[in-house]
Short mmCIF file of C-alpha atoms and ligand atoms in Angstrom, two decimals:
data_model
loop_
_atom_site.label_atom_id
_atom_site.label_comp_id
_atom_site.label_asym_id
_atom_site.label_seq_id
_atom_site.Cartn_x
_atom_site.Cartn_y
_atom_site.Cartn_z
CA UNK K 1 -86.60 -121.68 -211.65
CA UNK K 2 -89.15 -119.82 -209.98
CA UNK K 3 -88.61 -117.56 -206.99
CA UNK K 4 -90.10 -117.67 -204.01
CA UNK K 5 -92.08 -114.74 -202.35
CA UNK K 6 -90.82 -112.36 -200.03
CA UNK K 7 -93.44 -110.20 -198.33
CA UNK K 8 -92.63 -107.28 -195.77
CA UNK K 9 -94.66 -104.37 -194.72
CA UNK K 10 -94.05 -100.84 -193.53
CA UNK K 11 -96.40 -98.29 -191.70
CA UNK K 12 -96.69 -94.93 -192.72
CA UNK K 13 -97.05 -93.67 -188.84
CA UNK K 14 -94.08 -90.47 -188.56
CA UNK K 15 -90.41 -90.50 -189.88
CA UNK K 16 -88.70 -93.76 -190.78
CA UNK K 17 -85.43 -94.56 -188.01
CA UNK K 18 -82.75 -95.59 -188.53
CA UNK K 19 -84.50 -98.98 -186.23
CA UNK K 20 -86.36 -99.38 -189.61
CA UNK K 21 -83.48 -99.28 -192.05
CA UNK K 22 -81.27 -101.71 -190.25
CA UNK K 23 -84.11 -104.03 -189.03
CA UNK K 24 -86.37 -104.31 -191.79
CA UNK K 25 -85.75 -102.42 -195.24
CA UNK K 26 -81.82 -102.98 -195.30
CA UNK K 27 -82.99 -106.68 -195.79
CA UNK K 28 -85.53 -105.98 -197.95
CA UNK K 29 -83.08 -104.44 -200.82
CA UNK K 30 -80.52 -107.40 -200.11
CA UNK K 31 -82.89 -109.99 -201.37
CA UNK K 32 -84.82 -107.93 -204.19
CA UNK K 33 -82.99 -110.02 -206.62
CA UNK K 34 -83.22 -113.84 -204.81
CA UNK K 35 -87.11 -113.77 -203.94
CA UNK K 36 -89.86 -112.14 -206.12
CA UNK K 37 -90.35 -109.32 -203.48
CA UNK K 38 -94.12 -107.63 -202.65
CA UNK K 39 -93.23 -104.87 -200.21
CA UNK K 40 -96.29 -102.93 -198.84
CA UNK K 41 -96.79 -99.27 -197.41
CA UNK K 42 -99.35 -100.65 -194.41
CA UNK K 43 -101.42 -97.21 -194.26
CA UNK K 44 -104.59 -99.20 -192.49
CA UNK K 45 -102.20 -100.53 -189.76
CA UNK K 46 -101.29 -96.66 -188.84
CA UNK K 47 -104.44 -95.79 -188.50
CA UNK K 48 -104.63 -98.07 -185.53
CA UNK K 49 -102.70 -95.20 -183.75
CA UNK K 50 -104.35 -91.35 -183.84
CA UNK K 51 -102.96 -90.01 -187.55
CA UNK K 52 -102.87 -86.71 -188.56
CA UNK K 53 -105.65 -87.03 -192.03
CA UNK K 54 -103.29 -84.38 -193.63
CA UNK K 55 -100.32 -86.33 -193.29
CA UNK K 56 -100.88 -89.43 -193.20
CA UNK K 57 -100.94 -89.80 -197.52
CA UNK K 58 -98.22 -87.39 -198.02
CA UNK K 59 -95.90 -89.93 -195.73
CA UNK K 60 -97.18 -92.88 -197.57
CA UNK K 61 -95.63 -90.78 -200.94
CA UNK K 62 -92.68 -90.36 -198.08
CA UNK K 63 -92.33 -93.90 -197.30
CA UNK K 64 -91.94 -95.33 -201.05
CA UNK K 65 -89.54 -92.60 -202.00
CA UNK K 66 -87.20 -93.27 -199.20
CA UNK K 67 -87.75 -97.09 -199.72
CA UNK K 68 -86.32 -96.20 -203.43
CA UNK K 69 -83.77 -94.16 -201.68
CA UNK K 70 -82.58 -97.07 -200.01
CA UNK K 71 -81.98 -99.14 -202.82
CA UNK K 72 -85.46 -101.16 -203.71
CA UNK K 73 -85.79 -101.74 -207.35
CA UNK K 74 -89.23 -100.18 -208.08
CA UNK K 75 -88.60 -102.31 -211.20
CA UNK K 76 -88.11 -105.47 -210.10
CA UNK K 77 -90.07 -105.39 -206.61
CA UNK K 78 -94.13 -104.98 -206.09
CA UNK K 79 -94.69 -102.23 -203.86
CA UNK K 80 -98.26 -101.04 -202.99
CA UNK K 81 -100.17 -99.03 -200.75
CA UNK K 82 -102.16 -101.46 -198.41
CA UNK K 83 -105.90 -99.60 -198.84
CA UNK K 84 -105.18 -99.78 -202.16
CA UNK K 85 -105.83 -103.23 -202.52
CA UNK K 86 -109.10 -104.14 -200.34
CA UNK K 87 -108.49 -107.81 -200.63
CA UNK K 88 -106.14 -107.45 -197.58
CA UNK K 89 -109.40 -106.13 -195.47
CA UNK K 90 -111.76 -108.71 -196.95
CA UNK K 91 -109.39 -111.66 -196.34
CA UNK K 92 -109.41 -110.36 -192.78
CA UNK K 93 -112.44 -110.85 -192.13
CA UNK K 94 -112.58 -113.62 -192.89
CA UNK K 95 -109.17 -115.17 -190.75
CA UNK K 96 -110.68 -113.33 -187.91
CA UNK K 97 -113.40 -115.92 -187.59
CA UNK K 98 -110.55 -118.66 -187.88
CA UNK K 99 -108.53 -116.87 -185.02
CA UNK K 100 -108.88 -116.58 -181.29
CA UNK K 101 -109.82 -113.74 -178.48
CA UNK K 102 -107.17 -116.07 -176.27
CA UNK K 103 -103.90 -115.83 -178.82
CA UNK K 104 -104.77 -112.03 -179.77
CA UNK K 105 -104.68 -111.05 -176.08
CA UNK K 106 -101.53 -112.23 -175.23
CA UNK K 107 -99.58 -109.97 -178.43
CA UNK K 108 -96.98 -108.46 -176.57
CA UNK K 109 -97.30 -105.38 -178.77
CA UNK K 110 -100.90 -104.34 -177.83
CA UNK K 111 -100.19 -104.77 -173.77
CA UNK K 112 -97.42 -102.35 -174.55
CA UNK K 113 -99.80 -100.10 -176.98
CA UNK K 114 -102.57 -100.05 -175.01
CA UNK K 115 -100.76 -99.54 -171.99
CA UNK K 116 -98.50 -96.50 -173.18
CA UNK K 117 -100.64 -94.21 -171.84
CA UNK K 118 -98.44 -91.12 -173.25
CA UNK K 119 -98.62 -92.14 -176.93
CA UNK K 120 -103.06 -94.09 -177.00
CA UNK K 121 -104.26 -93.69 -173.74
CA UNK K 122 -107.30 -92.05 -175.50
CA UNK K 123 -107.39 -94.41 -178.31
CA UNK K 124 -107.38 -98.39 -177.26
CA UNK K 125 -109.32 -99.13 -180.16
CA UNK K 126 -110.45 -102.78 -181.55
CA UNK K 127 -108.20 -102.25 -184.71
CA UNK K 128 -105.23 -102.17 -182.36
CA UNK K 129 -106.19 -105.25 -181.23
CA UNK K 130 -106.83 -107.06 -184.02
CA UNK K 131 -103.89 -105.76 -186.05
CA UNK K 132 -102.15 -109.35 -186.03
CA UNK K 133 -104.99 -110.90 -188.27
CA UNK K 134 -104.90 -107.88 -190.85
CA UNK K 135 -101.40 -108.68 -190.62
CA UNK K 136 -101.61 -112.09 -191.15
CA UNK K 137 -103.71 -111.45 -194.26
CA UNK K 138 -101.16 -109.03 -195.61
CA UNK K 139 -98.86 -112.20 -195.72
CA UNK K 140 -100.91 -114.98 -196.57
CA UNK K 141 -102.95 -113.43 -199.66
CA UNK K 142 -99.78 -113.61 -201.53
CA UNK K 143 -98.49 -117.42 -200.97
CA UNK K 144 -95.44 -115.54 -199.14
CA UNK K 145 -93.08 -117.90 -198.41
CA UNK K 146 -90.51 -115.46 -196.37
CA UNK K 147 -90.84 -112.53 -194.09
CA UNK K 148 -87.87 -110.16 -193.79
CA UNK K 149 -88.93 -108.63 -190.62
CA UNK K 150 -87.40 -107.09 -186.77
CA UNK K 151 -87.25 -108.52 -183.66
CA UNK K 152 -90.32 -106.64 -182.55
CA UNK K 153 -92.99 -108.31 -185.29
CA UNK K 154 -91.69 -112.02 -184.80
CA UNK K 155 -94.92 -112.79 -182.33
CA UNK K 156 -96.97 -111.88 -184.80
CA UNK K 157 -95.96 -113.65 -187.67
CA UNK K 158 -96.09 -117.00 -185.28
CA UNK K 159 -99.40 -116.15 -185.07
CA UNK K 160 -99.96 -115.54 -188.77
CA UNK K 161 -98.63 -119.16 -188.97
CA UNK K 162 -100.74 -120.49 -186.78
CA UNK K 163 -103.74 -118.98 -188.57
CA UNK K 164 -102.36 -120.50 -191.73
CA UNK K 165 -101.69 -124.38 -190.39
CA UNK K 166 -105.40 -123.53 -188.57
CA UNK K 167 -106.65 -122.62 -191.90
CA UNK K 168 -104.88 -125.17 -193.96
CA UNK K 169 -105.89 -128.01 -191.33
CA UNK K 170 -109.74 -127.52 -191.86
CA UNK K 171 -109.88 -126.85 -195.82
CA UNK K 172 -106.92 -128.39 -197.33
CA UNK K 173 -103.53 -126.83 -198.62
CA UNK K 174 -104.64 -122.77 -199.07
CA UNK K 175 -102.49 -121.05 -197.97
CA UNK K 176 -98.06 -121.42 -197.54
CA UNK K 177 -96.90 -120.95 -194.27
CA UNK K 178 -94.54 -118.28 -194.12
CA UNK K 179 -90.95 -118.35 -192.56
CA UNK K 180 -89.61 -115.12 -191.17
CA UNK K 181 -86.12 -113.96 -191.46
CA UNK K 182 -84.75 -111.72 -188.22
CA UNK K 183 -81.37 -110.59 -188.85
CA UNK K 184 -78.88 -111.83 -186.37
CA UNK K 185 -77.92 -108.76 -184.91
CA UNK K 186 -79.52 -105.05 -185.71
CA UNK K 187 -83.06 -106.92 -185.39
CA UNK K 188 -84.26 -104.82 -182.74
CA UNK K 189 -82.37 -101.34 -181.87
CA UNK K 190 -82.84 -99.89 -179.45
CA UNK K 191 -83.83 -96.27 -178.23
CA UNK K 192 -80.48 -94.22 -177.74
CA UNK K 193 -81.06 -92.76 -174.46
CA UNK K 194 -83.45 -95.45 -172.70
CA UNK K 195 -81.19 -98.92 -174.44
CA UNK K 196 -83.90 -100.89 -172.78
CA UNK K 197 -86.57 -99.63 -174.94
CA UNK K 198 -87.20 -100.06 -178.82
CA UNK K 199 -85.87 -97.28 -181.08
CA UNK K 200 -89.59 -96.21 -182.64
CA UNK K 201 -90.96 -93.34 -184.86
CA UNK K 202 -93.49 -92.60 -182.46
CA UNK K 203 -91.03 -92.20 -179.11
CA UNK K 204 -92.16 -89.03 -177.34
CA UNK K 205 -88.46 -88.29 -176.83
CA UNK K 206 -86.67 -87.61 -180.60
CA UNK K 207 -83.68 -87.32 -178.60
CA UNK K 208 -83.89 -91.09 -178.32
CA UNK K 209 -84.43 -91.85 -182.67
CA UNK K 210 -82.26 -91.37 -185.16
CA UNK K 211 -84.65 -90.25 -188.27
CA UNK K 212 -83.45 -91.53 -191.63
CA UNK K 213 -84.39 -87.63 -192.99
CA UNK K 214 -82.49 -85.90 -190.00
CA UNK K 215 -80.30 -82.87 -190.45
CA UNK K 216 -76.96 -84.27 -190.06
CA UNK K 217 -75.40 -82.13 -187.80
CA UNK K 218 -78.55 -83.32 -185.14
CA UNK K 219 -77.81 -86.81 -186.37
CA UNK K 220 -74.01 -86.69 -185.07
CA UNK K 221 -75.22 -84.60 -181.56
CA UNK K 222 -77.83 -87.10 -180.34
CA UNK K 223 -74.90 -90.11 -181.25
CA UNK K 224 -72.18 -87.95 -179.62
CA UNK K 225 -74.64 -87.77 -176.53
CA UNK K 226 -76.22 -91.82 -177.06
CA UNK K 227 -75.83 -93.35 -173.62
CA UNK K 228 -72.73 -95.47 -173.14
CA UNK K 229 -71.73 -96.54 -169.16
CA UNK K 230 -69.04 -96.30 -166.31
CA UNK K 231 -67.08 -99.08 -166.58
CA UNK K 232 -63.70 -97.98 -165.82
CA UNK K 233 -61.67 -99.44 -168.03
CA UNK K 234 -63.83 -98.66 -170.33
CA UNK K 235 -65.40 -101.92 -172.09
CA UNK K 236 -66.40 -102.45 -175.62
CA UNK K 237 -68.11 -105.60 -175.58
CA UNK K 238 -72.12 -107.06 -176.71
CA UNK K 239 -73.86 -107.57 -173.02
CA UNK K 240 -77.64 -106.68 -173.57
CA UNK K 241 -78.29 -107.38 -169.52
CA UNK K 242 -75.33 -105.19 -168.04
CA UNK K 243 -73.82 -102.65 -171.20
CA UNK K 244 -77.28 -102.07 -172.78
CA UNK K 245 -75.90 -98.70 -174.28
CA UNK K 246 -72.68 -100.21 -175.58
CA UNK K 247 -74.50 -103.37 -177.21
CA UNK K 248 -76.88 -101.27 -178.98
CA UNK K 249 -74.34 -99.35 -180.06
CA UNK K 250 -72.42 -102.68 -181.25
CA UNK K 251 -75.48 -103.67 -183.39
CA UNK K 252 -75.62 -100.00 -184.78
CA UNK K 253 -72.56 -100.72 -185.57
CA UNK K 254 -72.69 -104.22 -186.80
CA UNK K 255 -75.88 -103.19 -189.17
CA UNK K 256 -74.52 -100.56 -190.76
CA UNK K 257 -71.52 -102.24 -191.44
CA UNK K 258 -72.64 -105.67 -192.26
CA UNK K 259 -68.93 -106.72 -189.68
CA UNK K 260 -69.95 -109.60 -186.64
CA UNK K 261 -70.42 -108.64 -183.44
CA UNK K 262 -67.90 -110.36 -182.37
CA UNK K 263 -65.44 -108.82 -184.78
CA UNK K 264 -66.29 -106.05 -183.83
CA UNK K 265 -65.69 -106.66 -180.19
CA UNK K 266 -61.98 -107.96 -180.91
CA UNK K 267 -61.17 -104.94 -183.12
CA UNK K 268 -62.50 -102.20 -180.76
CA UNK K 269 -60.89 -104.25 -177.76
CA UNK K 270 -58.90 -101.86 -175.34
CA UNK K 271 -60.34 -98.67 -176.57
CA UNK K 272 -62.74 -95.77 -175.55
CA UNK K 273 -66.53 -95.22 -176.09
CA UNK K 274 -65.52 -91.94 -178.36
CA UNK K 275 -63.85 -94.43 -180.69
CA UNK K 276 -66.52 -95.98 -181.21
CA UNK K 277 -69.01 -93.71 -181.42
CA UNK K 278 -67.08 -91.73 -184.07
CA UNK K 279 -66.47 -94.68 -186.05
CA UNK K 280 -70.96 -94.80 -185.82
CA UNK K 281 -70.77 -91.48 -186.60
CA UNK K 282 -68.79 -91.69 -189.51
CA UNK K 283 -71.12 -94.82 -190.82
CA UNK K 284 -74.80 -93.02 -190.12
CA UNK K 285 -73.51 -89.84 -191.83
CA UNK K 286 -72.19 -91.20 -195.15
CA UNK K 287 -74.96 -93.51 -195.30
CA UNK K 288 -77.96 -90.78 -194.21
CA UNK K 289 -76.23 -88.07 -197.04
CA UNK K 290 -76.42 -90.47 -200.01
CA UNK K 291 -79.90 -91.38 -198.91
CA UNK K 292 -80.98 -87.76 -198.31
CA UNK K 293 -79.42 -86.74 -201.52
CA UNK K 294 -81.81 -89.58 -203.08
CA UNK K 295 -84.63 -88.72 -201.61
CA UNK K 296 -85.20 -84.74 -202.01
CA UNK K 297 -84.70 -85.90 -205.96
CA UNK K 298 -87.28 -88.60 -205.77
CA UNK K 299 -89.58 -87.09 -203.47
CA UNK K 300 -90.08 -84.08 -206.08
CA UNK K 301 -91.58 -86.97 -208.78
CA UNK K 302 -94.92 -87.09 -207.91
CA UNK K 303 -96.08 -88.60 -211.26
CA UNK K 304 -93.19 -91.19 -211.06
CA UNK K 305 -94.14 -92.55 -207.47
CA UNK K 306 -97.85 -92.63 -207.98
CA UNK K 307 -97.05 -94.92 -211.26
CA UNK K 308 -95.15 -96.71 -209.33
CA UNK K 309 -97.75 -97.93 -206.85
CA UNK K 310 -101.00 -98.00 -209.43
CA UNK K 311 -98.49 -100.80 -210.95
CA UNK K 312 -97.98 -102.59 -207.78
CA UNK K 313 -101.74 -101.93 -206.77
CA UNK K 314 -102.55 -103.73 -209.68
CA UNK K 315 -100.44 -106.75 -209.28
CA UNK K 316 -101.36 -107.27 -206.07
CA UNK K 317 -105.05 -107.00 -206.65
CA UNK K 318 -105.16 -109.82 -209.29
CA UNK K 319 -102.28 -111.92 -207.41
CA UNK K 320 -104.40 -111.72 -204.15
CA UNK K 321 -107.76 -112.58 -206.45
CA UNK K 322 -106.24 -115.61 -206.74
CA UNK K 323 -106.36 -116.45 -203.02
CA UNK K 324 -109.54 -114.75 -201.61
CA UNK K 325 -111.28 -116.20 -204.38
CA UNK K 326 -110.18 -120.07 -203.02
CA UNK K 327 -111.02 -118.93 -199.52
CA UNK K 328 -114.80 -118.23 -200.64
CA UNK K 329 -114.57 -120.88 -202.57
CA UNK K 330 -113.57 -123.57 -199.69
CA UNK K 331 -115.99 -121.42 -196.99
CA UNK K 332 -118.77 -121.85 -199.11
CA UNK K 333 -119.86 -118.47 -199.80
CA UNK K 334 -122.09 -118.29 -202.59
CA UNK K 335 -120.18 -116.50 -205.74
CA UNK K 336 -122.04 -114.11 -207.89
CA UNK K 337 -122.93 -115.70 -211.26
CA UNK K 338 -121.22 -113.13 -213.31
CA UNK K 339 -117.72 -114.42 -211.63
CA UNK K 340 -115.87 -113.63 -208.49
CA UNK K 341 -116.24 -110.19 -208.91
CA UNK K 342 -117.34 -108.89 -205.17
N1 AQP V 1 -85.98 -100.34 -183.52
C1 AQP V 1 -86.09 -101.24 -184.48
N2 AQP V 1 -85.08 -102.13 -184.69
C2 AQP V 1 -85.16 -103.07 -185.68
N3 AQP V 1 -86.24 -103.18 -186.50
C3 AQP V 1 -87.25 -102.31 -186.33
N4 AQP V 1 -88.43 -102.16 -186.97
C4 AQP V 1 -89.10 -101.13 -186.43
N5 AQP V 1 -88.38 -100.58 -185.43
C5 AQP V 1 -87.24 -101.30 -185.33
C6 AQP V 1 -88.86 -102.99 -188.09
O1 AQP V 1 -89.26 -102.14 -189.16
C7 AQP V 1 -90.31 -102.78 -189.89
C8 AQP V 1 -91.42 -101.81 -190.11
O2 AQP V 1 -91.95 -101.46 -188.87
P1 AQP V 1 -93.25 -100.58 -188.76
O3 AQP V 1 -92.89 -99.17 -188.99
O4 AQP V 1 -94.28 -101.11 -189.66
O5 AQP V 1 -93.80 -100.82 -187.31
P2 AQP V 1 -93.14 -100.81 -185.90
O6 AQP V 1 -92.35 -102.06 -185.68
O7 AQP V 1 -94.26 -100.57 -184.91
O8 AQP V 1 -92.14 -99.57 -185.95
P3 AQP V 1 -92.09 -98.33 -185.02
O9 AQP V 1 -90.99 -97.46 -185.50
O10 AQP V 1 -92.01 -98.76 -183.58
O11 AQP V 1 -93.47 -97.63 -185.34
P4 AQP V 1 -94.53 -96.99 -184.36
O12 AQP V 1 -93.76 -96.05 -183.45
O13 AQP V 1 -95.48 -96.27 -185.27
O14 AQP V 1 -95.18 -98.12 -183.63
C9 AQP V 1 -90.74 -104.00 -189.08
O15 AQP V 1 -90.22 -105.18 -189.67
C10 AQP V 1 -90.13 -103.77 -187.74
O16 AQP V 1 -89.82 -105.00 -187.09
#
């Protein structure tokens, strides 16, 4: 039987969290078997946010190793870096005149990226803006079917639905409409000193991030110090409104260790925040040592990761051939007569 497709992307923009692992990529290596799986480095979303040019490539070579550190199959999975295949920004184009000023406004992630005036206040450029559609082309070129994703993206792939049915509506069945998969709990964790805000690469305060490349020792210090609250007795229970520290903490917890919430919650009942946090502590480490131990190997094989993605690169072009070539096709832009070579 064939397998369905699985897309997901990743920006290159600073250190992958511990945020990312639990959200996104832990998903992404649970169902590299079930789905034929296209994961993507997204360098040209990154750039929608001031990069540093000298970086910016080395953390794309970054970004796949620790993916591979995690547990992807570079065998079995497609993984590519986004400017490497310039269907993505053709087939954006071309979406953007099939989406609206009205629906890209109201993305709850550009308010907040625009508005953060300590991170862009310099920089509210148009690519920041239109990011969703880019996005949305990311997905569609492929026929993806599912999007393992966080908590934080789920607005956006609505909209890359609604572009789709749009789409679909005017020129017949182009494109699938993708479903996204947000994992019940660990879909959106949160910063460790501020539990009200997301847990990001970019935070101005590391004190707040977990890094997935962190020396250990700073790992265990910032968790030791994560903020907790004053309930006396001391409460262990998932209350996002009124124990923002301890819930976060919970779906830590509950990512890492693949247990329910609510198990959780009954097996930690009547004991202190310490508990807890050293049974975190004692998750994160193992976890972040085998990873680490990975990656510093990997990371060393230049050779073996650029193969890697001048194989995915060229899947991807001639899978997403496929599509942009129907979307000219149903448009109506004239093809060249030597074939849909553009
Ligand atoms: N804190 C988080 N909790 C759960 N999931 C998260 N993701 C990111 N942060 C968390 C998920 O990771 C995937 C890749 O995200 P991304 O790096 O492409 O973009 P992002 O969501 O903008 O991540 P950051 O860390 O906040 O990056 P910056 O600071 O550069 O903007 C996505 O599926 C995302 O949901």
């Amino acid at each position: 039987m064939t397998k369905l497709t699985a897309f997901s992307g990743i920006q290159p923009s600073g250190d992958l969290t511990l945020g990312n692992y639990i959200g996104a990529i832990r998903q992404w290596v649970k169902i590299q078997y079930d789905y034929r799986c296209i994961y993507c480095i997204v360098d040209l979303h990154a750039i929608t946010m001031c990069q540093n040019a000298t970086q910016l490539g080395k953390r794309s070579l970054d970004v796949l190793a620790l993916l591979l550190s995690c547990g992807l199959d570079p065998d079995n999975v497609i993984i590519f870096i986004q400017s490497h295949v310039p269907q993505h920004v053709q087939l954006s184009w071309l979406l953007s005149c099939y989406s609206y000023f009205g629906e890209l406004r109201r993305m709850t992630q550009f308010k907040d990226k625009s508005t953060n005036f300590l991170n862009n206040s310099n920089n509210i450029n148009v690519g920041l803006f239109n990011y969703p559609i880019l996005m949305a082309s990311d997905i569609l070129l492929y026929q993806t079917s599912l999007v393992p994703i966080g908590d934080d993206q789920k607005q956006h792939l609505e909209l890359s639905r609604r572009i789709a049915d749009r789409f679909n509506s005017l020129y017949g069945r182009i494109f699938t409409v993708p479903d996204f998969y947000v994992p019940k709990f660990g879909s959106r964790i949160m910063s460790l000193l501020e539990p009200c805000k997301k847990m990001s690469k970019s935070d101005f305060n590391q004190k707040n991030v977990i890094f997935l490349l962190e020396d250990i020792d700073s790992v265990v210090n910032k968790l030791n110090c994560s903020i907790t609250d004053s309930d006396d007795p001391p409460v262990i229970s998932y209350d996002k409104i009124n124990k923002p520290g301890i819930s976060n903490l919970l779906s830590i917890l509950s990512g890492l260790s693949e247990v329910g919430i609510y198990d959780l919650e009954l097996s930690f009942k009547g004991k202190k925040y310490i508990q807890l946090k050293n049974k975190i502590i004692e998750l994160v480490t193992y976890k972040l040592k085998k990873l680490q131990k990975r990656y510093f190997l990997l990371r060393r094989e230049e050779d073996y990761l650029y193969e890697i993605l001048s194989r995915g690169a060229e899947k991807a072009r001639s899978e997403a051939d496929v599509t942009l070539s129907k979307v000219y096709d149903v448009i109506g832009l004239l093809k060249s007569n030597t074939g849909f070579k553009y």
